[in-house]
Coordinates of N, CA and C in Angstrom, one line a residue:
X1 N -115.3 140.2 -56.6 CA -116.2 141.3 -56.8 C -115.5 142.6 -57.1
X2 N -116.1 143.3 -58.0 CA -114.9 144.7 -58.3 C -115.3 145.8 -57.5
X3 N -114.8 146.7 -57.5 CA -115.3 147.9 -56.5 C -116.3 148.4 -57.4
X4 N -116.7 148.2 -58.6 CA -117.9 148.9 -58.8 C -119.3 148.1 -58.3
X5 N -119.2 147.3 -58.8 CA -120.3 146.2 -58.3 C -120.8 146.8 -56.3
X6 N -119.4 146.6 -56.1 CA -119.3 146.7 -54.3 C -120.1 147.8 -54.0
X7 N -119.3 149.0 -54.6 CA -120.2 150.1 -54.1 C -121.6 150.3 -54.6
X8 N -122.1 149.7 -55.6 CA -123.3 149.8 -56.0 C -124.4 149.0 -54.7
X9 N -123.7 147.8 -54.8 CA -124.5 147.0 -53.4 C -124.2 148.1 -52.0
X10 N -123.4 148.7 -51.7 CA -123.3 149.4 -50.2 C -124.5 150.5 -50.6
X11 N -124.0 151.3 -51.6 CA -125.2 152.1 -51.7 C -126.8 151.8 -52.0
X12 N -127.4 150.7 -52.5 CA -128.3 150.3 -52.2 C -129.1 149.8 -50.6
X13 N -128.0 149.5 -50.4 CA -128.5 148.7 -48.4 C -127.9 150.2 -47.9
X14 N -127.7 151.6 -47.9 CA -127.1 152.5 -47.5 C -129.1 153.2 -47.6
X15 N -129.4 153.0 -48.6 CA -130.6 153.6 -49.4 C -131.4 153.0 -48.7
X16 N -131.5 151.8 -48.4 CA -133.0 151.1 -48.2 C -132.8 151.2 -46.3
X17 N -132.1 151.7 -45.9 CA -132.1 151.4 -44.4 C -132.6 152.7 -44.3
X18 N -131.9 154.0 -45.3 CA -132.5 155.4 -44.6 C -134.1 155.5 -45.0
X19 N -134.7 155.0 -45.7 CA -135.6 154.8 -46.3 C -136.7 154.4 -45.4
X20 N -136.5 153.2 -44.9 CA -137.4 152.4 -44.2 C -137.3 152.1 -42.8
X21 N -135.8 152.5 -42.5 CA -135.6 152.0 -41.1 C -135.3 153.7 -40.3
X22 N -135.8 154.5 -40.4 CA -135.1 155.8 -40.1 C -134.9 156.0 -38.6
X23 N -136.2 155.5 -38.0 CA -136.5 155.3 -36.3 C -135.3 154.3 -35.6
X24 N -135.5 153.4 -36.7 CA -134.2 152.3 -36.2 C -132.7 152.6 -36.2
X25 N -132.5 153.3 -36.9 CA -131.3 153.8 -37.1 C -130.9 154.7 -36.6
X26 N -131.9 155.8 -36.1 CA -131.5 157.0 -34.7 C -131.5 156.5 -33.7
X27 N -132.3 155.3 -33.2 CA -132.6 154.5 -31.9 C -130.7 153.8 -31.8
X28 N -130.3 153.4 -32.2 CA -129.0 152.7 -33.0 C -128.2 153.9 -32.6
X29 N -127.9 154.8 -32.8 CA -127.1 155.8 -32.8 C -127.0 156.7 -31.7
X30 N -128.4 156.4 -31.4 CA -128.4 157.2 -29.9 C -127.4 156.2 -28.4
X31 N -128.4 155.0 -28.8 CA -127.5 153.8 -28.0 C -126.2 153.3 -28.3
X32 N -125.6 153.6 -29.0 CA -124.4 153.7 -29.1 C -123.6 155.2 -28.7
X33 N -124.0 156.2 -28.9 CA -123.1 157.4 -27.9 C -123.5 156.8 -26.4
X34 N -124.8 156.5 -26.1 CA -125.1 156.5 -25.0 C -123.8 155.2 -23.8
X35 N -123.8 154.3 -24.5 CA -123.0 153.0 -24.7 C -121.4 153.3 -24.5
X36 N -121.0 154.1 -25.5 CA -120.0 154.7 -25.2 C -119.5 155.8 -24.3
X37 N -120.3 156.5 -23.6 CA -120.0 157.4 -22.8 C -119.9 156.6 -21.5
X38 N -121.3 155.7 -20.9 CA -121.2 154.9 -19.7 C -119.9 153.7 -19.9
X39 N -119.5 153.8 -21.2 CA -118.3 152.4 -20.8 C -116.7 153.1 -20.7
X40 N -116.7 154.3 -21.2 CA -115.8 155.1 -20.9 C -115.6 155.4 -19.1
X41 N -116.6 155.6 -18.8 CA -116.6 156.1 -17.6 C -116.6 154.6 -16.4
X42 N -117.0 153.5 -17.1 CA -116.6 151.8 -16.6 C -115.1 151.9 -16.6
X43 N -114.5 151.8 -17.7 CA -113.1 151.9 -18.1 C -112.2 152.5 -16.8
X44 N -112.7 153.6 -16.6 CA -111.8 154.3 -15.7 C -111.8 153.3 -14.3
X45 N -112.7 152.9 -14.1 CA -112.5 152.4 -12.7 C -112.4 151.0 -12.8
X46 N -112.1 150.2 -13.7 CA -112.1 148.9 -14.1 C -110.7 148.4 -13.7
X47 N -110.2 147.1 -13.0 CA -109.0 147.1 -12.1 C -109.0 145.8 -13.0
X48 N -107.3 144.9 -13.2 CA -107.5 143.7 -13.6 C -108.1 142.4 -13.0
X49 N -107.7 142.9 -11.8 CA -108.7 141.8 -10.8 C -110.5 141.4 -11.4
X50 N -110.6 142.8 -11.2 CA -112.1 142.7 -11.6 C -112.1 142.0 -12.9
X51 N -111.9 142.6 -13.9 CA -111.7 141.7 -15.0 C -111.6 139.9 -15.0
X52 N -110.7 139.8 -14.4 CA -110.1 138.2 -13.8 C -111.9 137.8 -13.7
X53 N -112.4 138.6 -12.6 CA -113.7 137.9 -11.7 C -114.7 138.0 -12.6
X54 N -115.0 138.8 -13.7 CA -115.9 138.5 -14.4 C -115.6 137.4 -15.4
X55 N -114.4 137.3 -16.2 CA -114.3 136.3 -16.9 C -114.1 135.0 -16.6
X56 N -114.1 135.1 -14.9 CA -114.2 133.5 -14.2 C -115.6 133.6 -14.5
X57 N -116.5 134.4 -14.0 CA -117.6 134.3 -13.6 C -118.7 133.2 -15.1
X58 N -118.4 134.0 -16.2 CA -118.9 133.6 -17.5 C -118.1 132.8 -18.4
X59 N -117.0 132.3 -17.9 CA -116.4 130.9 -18.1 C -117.6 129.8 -17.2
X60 N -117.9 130.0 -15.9 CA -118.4 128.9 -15.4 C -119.7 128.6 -15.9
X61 N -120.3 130.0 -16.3 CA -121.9 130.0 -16.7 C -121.7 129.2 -17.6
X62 N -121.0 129.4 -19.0 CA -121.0 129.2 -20.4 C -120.3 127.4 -19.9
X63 N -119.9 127.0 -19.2 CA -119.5 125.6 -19.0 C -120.7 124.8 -18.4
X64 N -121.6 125.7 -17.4 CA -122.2 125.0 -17.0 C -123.3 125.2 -17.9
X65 N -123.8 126.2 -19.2 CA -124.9 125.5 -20.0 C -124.0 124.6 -20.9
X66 N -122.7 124.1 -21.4 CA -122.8 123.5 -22.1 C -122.7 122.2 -21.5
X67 N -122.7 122.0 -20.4 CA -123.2 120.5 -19.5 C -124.4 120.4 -19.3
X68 N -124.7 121.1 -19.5 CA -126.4 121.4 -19.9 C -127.3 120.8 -20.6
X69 N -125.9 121.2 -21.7 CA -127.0 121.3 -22.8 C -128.0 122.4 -23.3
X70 N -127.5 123.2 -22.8 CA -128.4 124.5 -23.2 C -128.4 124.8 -25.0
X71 N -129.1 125.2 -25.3 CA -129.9 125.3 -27.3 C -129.9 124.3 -27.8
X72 N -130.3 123.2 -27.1 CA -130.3 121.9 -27.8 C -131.7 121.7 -27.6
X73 N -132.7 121.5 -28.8 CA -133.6 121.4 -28.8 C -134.3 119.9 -28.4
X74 N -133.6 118.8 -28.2 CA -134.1 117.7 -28.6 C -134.5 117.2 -27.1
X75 N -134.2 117.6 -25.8 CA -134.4 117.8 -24.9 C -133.7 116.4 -23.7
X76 N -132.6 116.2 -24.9 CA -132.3 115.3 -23.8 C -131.0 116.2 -22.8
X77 N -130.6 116.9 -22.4 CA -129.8 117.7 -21.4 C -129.9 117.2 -20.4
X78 N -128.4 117.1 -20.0 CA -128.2 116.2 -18.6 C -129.2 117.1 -17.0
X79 N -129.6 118.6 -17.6 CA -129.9 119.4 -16.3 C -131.3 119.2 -16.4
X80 N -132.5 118.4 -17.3 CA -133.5 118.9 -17.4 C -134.5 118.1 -16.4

């Protein structure tokens, strides 16, 4: 794809978002400074330990839906 084509497509989806989605896109921007200020202020007090304990924590979740069977529509999952 050449950079003219490219930038023709970025400016069109650049166009149709301010256009139509204006609410969505302040909503978006607001939660993102907002996002970033409270994870800034996470960061500071965040120890490696802690880290360690949350990533055990959602290793075990994420093991135990996929013993699960969890998003499997067909309903045979060993938990049901």
């Amino acid at each position: 794809m050449t950079l003219r084509v490219y930038l023709c497509i970025t400016k069109r989806l650049i166009s149709a978002v301010l256009n139509n989605n204006k609410s969505l896109l302040l909503v978006g921007i607001v939660f993102a400074f907002i996002g970033t200020y409270f994870g800034k202020q996470l960061v500071k007090k965040t120890t490696m330990k802690g880290i360690q304990k949350i990533v055990g924590v959602m290793l075990f979740v994420l093991g135990r839906l996929v013993y699960c069977g969890a998003g499997v529509d067909s309903g045979f999952g060993i938990c049901n």
